[in-house]
PDB file of C-alpha atoms in Angstrom:
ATOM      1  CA  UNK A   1      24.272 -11.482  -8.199  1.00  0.00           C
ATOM      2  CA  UNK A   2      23.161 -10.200 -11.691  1.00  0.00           C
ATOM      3  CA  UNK A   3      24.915  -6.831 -12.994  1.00  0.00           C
ATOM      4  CA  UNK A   4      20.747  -5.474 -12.620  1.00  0.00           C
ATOM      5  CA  UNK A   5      20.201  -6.658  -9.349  1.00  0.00           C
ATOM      6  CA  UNK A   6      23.835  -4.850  -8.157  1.00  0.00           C
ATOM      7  CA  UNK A   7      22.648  -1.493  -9.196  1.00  0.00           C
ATOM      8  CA  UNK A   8      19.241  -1.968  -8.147  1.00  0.00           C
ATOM      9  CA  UNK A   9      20.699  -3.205  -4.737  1.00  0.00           C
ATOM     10  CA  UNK A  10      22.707   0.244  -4.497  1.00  0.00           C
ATOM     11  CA  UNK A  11      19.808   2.355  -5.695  1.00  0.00           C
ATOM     12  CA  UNK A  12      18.337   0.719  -2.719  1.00  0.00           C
ATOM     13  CA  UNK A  13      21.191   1.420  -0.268  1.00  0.00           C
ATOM     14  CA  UNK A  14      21.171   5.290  -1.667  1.00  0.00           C
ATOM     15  CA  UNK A  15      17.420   5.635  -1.022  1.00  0.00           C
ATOM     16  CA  UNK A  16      18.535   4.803   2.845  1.00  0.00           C
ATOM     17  CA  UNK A  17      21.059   7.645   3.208  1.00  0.00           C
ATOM     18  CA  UNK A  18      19.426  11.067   3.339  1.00  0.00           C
ATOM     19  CA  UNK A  19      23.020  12.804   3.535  1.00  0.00           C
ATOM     20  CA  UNK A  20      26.134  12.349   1.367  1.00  0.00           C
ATOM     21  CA  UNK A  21      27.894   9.105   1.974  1.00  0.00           C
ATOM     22  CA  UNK A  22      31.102   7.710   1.317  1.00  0.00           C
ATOM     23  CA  UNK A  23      32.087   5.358  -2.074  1.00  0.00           C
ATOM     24  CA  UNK A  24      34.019   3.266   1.008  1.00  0.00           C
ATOM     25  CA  UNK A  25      30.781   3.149   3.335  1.00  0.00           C
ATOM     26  CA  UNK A  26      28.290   2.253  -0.126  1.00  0.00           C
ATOM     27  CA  UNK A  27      31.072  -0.479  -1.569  1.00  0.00           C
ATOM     28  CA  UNK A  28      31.218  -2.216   1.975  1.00  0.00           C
ATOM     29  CA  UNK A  29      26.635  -1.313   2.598  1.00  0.00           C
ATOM     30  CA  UNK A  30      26.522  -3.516  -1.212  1.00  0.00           C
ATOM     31  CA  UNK A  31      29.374  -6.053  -1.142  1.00  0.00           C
ATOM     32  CA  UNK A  32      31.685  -4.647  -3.963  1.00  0.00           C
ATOM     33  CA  UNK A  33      35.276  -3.253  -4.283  1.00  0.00           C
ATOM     34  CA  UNK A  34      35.430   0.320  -4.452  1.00  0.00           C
ATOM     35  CA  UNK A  35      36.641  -0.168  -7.973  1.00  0.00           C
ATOM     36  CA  UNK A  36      32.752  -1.554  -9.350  1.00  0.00           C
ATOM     37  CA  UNK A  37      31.091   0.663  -7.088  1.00  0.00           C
ATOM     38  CA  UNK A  38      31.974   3.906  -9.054  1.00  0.00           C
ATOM     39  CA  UNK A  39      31.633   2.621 -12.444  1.00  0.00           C
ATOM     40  CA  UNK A  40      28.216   0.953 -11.250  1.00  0.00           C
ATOM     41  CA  UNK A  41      27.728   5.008 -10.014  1.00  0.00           C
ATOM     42  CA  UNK A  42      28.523   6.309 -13.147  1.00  0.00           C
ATOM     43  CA  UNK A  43      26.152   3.625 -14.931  1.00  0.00           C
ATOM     44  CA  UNK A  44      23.042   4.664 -13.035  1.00  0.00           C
ATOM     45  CA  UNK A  45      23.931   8.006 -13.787  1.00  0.00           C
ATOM     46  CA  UNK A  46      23.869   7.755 -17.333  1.00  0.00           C
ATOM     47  CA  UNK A  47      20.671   6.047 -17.013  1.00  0.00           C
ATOM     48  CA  UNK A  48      19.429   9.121 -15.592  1.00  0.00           C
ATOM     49  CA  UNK A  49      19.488   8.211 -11.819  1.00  0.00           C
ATOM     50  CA  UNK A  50      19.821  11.496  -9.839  1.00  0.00           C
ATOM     51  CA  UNK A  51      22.754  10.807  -7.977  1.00  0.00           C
ATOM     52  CA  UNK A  52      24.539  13.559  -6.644  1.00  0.00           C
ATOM     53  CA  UNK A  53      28.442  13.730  -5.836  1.00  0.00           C
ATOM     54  CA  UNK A  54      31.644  12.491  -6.967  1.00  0.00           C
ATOM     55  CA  UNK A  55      34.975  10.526  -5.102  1.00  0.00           C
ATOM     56  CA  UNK A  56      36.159  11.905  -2.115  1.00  0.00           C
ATOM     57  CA  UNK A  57      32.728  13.881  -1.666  1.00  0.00           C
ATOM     58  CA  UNK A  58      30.212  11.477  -0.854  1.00  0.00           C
ATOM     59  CA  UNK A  59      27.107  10.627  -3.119  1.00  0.00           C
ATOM     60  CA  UNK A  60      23.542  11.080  -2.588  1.00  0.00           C
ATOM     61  CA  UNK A  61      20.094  10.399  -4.465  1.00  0.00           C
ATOM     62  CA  UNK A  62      17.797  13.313  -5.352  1.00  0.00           C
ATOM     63  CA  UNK A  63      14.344  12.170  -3.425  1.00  0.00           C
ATOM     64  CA  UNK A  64      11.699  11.752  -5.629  1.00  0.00           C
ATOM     65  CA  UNK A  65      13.913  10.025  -8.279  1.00  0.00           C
ATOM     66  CA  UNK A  66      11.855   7.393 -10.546  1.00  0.00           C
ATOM     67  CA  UNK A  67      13.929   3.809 -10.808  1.00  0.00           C
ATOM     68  CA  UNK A  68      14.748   3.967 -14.431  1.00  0.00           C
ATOM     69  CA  UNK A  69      13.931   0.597 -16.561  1.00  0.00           C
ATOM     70  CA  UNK A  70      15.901  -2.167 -14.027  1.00  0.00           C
ATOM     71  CA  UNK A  71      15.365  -5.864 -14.164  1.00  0.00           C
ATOM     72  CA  UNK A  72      12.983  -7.568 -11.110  1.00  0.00           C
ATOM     73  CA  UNK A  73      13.627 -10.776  -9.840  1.00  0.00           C
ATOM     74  CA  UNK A  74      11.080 -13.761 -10.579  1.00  0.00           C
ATOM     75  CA  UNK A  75      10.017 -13.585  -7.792  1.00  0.00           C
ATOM     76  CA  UNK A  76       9.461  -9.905  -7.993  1.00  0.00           C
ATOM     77  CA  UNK A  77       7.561 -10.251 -11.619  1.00  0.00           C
ATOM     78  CA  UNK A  78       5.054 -13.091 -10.193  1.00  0.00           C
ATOM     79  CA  UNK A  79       4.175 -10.966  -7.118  1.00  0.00           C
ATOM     80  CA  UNK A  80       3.360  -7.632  -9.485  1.00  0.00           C
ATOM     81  CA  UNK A  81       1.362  -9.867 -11.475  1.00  0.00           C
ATOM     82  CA  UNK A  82      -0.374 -11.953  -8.827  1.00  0.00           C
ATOM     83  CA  UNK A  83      -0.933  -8.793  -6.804  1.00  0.00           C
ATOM     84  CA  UNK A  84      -2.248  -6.923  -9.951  1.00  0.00           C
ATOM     85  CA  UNK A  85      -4.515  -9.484 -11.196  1.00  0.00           C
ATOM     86  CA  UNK A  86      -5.870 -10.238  -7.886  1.00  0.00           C
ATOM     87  CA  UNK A  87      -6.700  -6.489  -7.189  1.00  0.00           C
ATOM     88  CA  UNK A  88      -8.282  -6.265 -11.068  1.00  0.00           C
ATOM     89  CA  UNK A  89     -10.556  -9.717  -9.800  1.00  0.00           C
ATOM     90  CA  UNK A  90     -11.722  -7.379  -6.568  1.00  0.00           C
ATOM     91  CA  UNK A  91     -14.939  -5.976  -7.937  1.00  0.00           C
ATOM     92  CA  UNK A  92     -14.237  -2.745  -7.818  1.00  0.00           C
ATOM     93  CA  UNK A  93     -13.947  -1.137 -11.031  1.00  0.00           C
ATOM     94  CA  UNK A  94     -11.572   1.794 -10.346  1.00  0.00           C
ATOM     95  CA  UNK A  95      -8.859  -0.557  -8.331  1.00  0.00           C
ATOM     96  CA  UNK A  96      -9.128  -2.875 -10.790  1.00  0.00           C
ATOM     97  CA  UNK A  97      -8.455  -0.012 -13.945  1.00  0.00           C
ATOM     98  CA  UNK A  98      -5.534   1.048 -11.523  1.00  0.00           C
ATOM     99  CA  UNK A  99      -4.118  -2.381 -11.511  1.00  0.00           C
ATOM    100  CA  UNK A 100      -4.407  -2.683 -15.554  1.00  0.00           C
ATOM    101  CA  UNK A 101      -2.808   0.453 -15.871  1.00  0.00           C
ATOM    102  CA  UNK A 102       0.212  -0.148 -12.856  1.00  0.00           C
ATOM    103  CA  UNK A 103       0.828  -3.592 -14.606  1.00  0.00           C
ATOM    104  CA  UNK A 104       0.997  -1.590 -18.231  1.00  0.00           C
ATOM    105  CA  UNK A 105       3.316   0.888 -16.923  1.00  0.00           C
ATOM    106  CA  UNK A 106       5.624  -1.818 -15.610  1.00  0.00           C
ATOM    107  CA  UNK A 107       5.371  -3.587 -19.093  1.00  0.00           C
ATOM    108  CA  UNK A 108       6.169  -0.672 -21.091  1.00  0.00           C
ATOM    109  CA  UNK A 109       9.864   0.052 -18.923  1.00  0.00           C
ATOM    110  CA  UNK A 110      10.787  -3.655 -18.561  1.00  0.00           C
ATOM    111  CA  UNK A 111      13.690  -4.706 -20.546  1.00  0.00           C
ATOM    112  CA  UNK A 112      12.201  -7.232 -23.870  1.00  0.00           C
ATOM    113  CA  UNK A 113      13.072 -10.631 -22.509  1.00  0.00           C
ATOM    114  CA  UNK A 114      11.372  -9.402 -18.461  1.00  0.00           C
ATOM    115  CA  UNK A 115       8.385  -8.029 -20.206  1.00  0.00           C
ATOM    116  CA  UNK A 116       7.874 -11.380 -21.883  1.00  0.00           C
ATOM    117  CA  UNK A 117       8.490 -13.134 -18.603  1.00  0.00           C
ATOM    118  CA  UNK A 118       5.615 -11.100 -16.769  1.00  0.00           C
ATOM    119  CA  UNK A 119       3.220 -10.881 -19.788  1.00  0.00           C
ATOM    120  CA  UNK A 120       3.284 -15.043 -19.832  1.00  0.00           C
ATOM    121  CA  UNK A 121       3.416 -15.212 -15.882  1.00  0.00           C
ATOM    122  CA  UNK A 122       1.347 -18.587 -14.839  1.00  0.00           C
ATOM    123  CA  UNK A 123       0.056 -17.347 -11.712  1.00  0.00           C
ATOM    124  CA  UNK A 124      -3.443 -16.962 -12.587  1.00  0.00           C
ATOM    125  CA  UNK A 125      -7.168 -16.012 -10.239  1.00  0.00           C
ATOM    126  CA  UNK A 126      -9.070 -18.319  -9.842  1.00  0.00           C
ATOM    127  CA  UNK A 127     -12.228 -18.192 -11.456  1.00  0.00           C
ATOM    128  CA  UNK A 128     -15.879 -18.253  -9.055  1.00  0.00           C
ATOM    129  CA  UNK A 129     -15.165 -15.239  -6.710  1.00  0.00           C
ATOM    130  CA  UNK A 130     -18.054 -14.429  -5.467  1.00  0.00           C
ATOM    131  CA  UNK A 131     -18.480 -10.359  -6.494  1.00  0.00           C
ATOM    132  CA  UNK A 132     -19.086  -8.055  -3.464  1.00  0.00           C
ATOM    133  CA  UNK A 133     -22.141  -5.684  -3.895  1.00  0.00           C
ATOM    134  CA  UNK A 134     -21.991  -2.858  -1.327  1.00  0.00           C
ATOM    135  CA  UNK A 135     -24.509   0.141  -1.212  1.00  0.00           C
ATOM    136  CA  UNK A 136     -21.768   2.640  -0.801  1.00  0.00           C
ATOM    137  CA  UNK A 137     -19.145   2.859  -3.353  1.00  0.00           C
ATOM    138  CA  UNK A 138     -15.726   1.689  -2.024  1.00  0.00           C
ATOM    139  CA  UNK A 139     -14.251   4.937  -3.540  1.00  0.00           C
ATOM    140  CA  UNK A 140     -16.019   7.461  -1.000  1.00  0.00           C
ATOM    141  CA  UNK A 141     -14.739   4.919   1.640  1.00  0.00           C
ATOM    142  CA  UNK A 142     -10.973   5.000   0.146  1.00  0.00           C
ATOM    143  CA  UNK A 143     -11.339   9.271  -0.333  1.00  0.00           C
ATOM    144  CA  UNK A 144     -12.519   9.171   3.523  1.00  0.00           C
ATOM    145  CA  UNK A 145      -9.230   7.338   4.332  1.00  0.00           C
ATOM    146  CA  UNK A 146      -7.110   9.207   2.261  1.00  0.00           C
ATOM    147  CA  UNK A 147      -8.283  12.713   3.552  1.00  0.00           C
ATOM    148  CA  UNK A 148      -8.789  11.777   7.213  1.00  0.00           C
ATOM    149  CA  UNK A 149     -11.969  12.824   6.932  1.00  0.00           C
ATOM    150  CA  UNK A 150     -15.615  12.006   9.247  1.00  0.00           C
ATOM    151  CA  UNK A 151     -18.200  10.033   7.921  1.00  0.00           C
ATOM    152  CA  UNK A 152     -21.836   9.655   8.816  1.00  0.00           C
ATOM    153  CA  UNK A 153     -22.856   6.244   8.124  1.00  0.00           C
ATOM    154  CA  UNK A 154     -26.148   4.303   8.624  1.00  0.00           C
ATOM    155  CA  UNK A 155     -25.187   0.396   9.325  1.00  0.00           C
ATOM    156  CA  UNK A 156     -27.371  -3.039   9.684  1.00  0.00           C
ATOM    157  CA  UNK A 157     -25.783  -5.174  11.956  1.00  0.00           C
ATOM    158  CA  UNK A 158     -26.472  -9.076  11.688  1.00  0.00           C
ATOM    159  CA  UNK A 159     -29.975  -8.830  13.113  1.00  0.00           C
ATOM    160  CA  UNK A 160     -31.385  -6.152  10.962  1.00  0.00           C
ATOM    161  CA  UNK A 161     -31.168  -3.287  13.292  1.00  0.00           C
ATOM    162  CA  UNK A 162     -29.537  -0.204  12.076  1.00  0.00           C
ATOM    163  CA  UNK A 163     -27.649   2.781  13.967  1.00  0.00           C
ATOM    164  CA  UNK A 164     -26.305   6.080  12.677  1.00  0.00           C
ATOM    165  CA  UNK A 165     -22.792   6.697  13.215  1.00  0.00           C
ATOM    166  CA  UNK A 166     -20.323   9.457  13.405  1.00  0.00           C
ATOM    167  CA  UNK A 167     -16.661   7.315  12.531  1.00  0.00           C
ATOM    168  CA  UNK A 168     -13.264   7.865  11.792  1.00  0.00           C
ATOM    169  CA  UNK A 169     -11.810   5.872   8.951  1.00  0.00           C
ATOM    170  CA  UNK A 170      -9.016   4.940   8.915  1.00  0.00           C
ATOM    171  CA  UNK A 171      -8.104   1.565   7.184  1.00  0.00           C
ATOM    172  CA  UNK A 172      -9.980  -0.472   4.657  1.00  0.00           C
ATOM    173  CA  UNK A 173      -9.415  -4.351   4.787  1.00  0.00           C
ATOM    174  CA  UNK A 174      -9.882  -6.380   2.126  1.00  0.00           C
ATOM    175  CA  UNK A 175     -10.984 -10.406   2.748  1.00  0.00           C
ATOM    176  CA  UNK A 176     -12.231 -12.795  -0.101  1.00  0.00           C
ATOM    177  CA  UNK A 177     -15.778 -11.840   0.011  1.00  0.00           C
ATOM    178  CA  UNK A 178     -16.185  -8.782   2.296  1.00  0.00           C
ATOM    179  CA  UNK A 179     -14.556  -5.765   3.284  1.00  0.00           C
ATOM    180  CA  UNK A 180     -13.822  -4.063   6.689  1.00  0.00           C
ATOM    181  CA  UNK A 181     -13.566  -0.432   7.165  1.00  0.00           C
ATOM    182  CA  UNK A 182     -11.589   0.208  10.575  1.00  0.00           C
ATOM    183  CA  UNK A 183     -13.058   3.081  12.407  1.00  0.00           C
ATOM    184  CA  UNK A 184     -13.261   5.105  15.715  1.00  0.00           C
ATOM    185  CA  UNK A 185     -16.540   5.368  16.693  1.00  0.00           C
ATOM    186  CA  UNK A 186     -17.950   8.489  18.129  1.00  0.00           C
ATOM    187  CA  UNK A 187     -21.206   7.087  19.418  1.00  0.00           C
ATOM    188  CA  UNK A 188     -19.307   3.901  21.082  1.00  0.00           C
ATOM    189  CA  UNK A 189     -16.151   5.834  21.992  1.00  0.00           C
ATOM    190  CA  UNK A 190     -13.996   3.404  20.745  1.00  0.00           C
ATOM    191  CA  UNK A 191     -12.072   1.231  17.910  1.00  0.00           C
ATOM    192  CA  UNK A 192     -15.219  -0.491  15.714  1.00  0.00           C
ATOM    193  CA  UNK A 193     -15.054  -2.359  12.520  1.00  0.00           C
ATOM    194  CA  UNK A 194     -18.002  -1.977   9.566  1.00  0.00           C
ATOM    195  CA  UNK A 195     -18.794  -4.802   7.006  1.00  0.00           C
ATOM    196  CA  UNK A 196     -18.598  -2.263   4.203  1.00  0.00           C
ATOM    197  CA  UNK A 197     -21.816  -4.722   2.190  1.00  0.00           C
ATOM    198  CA  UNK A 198     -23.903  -3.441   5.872  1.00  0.00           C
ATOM    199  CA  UNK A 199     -23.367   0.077   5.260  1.00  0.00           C
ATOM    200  CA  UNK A 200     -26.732   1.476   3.922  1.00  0.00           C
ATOM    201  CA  UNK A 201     -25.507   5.170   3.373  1.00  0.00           C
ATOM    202  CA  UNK A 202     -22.510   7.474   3.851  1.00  0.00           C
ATOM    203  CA  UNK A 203     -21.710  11.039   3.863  1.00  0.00           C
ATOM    204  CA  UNK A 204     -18.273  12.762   3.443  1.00  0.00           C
ATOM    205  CA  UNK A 205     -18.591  14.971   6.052  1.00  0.00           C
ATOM    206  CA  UNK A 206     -16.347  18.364   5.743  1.00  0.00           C
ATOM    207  CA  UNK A 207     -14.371  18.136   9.075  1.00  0.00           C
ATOM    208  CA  UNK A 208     -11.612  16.229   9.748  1.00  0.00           C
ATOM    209  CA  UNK A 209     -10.918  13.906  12.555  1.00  0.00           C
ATOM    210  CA  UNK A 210      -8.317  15.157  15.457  1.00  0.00           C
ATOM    211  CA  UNK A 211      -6.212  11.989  14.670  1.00  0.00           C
ATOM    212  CA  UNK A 212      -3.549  11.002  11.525  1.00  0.00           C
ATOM    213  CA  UNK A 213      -4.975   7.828  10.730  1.00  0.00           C
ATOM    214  CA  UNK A 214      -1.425   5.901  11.367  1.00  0.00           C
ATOM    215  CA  UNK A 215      -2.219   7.091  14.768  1.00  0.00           C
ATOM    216  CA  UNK A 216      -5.132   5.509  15.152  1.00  0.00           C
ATOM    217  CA  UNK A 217      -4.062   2.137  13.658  1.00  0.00           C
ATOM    218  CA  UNK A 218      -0.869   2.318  15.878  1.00  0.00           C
ATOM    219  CA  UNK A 219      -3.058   2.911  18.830  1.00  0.00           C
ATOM    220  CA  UNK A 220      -5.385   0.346  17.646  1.00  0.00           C
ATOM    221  CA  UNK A 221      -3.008  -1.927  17.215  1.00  0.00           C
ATOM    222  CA  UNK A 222      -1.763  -1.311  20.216  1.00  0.00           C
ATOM    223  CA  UNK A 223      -5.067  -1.933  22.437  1.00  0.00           C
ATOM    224  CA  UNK A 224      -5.339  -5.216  20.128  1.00  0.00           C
ATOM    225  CA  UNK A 225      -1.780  -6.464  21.109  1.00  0.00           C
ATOM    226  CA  UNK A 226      -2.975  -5.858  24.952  1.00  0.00           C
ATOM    227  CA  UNK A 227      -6.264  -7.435  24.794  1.00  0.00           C
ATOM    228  CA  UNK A 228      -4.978 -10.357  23.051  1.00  0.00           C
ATOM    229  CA  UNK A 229      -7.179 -10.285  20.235  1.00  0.00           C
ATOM    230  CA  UNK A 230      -6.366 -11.285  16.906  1.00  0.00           C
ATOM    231  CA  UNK A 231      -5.614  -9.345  14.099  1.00  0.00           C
ATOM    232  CA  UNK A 232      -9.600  -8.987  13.189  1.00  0.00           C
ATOM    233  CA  UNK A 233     -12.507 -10.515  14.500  1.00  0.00           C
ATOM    234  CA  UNK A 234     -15.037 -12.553  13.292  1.00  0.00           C
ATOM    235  CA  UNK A 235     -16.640 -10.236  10.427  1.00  0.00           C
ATOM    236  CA  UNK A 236     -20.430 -11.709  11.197  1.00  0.00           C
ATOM    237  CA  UNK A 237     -20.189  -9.401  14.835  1.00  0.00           C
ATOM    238  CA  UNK A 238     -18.171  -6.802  14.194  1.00  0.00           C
ATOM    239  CA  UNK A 239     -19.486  -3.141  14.764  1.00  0.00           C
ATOM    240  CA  UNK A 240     -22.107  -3.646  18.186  1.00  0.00           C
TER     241      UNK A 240
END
C-alpha cells in the first residue's frame, strides 16, 4: 500500500468514529505500528485535515472536513471520469455542466502526474445516444425530489390516454434512453412509476408529502422484495 492510499485509508477509518479513539484501536482499524500511525496523524494534519487530539487522548475528525489533495486509485480515476462523462452525455444540460465542473474541481486538487492520468483516461461514451426530449424539464423533477415536495402531473400512458395525478417523488432513474420518476400515487393509492418523456405537464405544488422520501423507497423496496418483482418493470407499462 502506497504512502497516499495509507492516509487516505485512515482518513477513512476517522470518518467512521464519531467519538475520540485510541492511536492503538486506529493502528490495529489500518494495519500499521503505532509508530507510522502518529507521524501519518501528524502528516494529515499539516495538510490541514481537522483532526482533533493527541497520544494518550484519542483522535477525532472535525465533520464536515474536505479531503485535502490525496492520490485515487486507477481504478478510482477511471470511475470519476467514466461516471462524469457519462452524466455530461445524459442530455440534460445542467447535470451535464455539474459533471464538467465536479471533474474540473477534481483536476485542479490532483497531484501533477494523477491529473495527467485522469485528463488522458481512455474510457470514452460512445457516440449515437439517442437524446431524450421530455416536456417537463428534468430539473423541476430533481427540485421535487430534493424538497419532498407534491406534484400535479398530466401523463400519456402507451395508448394515448392521459390522467391527472397528485404523486410523491421520490427517486429519479436514469436508463439509456428514458427516465423513471418513482412516485406514490394519490389517485391509485400506491407505489407507480412515470416515463418522465410521457409527462405532458407538472406543477411544484407548495405542500409537502407526509413521507421522507428514503421512506418511501425503503418501503417500496420493501413491497418489491415481497412481491418478487424485479428491481423495475418493463418501462412501456409502467404507471396504469
Amino acid at each position: 500500500m502506497s504512502r497516499s492510499e495509507r492516509l487516505l485509508n485512515l482518513l477513512q477509518v476517522l470518518r467512521g468514529h464519531r467519538r475520540p479513539v485510541s492511536g492503538h484501536v486506529l493502528a490495529a482499524e489500518t494495519g500499521v505500528s503505532i509508530r507510522t500511525l502518529y507521524r501519518d496523524i501528524a502528516s494529515l494534519q499539516a495538510q490541514g485535515a481537522a483532526i482533533e487530539g493527541e497520544p494518550g487522548v484519542g483522535y477525532v475528525m472535525r465533520p464536515g472536513f474536505m479531503l485535502p489533495p490525496l492520490m485515487f486509485g486507477q481504478e478510482e480515476i477511471e470511475a470519476l471520469v467514466l461516471g462524469m462523462r457519462l452524466v455530461a452525455d445524459s442530455g440534460d444540460r445542467q447535470l451535464a455542466q455539474g459533471a464538467l465542473s465536479t471533474l474540473a474541481k477534481i483536476a485542479a486538487v490532483l497531484p501533477p502526474d494523477m491529473r495527467r492520468e485522469l485528463e488522458a483516461s481512455a474510457l470514452l461514451v460512445g457516440a449515437g445516444r439517442k437524446a431524450l426530449h421530455t416536456p417537463v424539464h428534468p430539473d423541476l423533477l430533481r427540485t421535487a425530489i430534493r424538497t419532498e415536495h407534491k406534484l400535479r402531473i398530466s401523463y400519456r400512458d402507451p395508448a394515448g390516454a392521459v390522467s391527472q395525478r397528485v404523486v410523491w417523488p421520490y427517486a429519479l432513474v436514469y436508463f439509456d434512453q428514458t427516465r423513471v420518476v418513482m412516485c406514490w400515487c394519490e389517485l391509485r393509492d400506491g407505489f407507480r412509476n412515470f416515463r418522465s418523456d410521457r409527462i405532458t405537464e407538472a406543477a411544484l405544488l407548495d405542500q409537502r408529502y407526509p413521507k421522507h422520501r428514503q421512506a418511501l423507497l425503503k418501503e417500496w423496496r420493501r413491497t418489491e422484495f415481497v412481491a418478487g418483482r424485479s428491481i423495475l418493470p418493463e418501462t412501456d407499462s409502467i404507471a396504469k
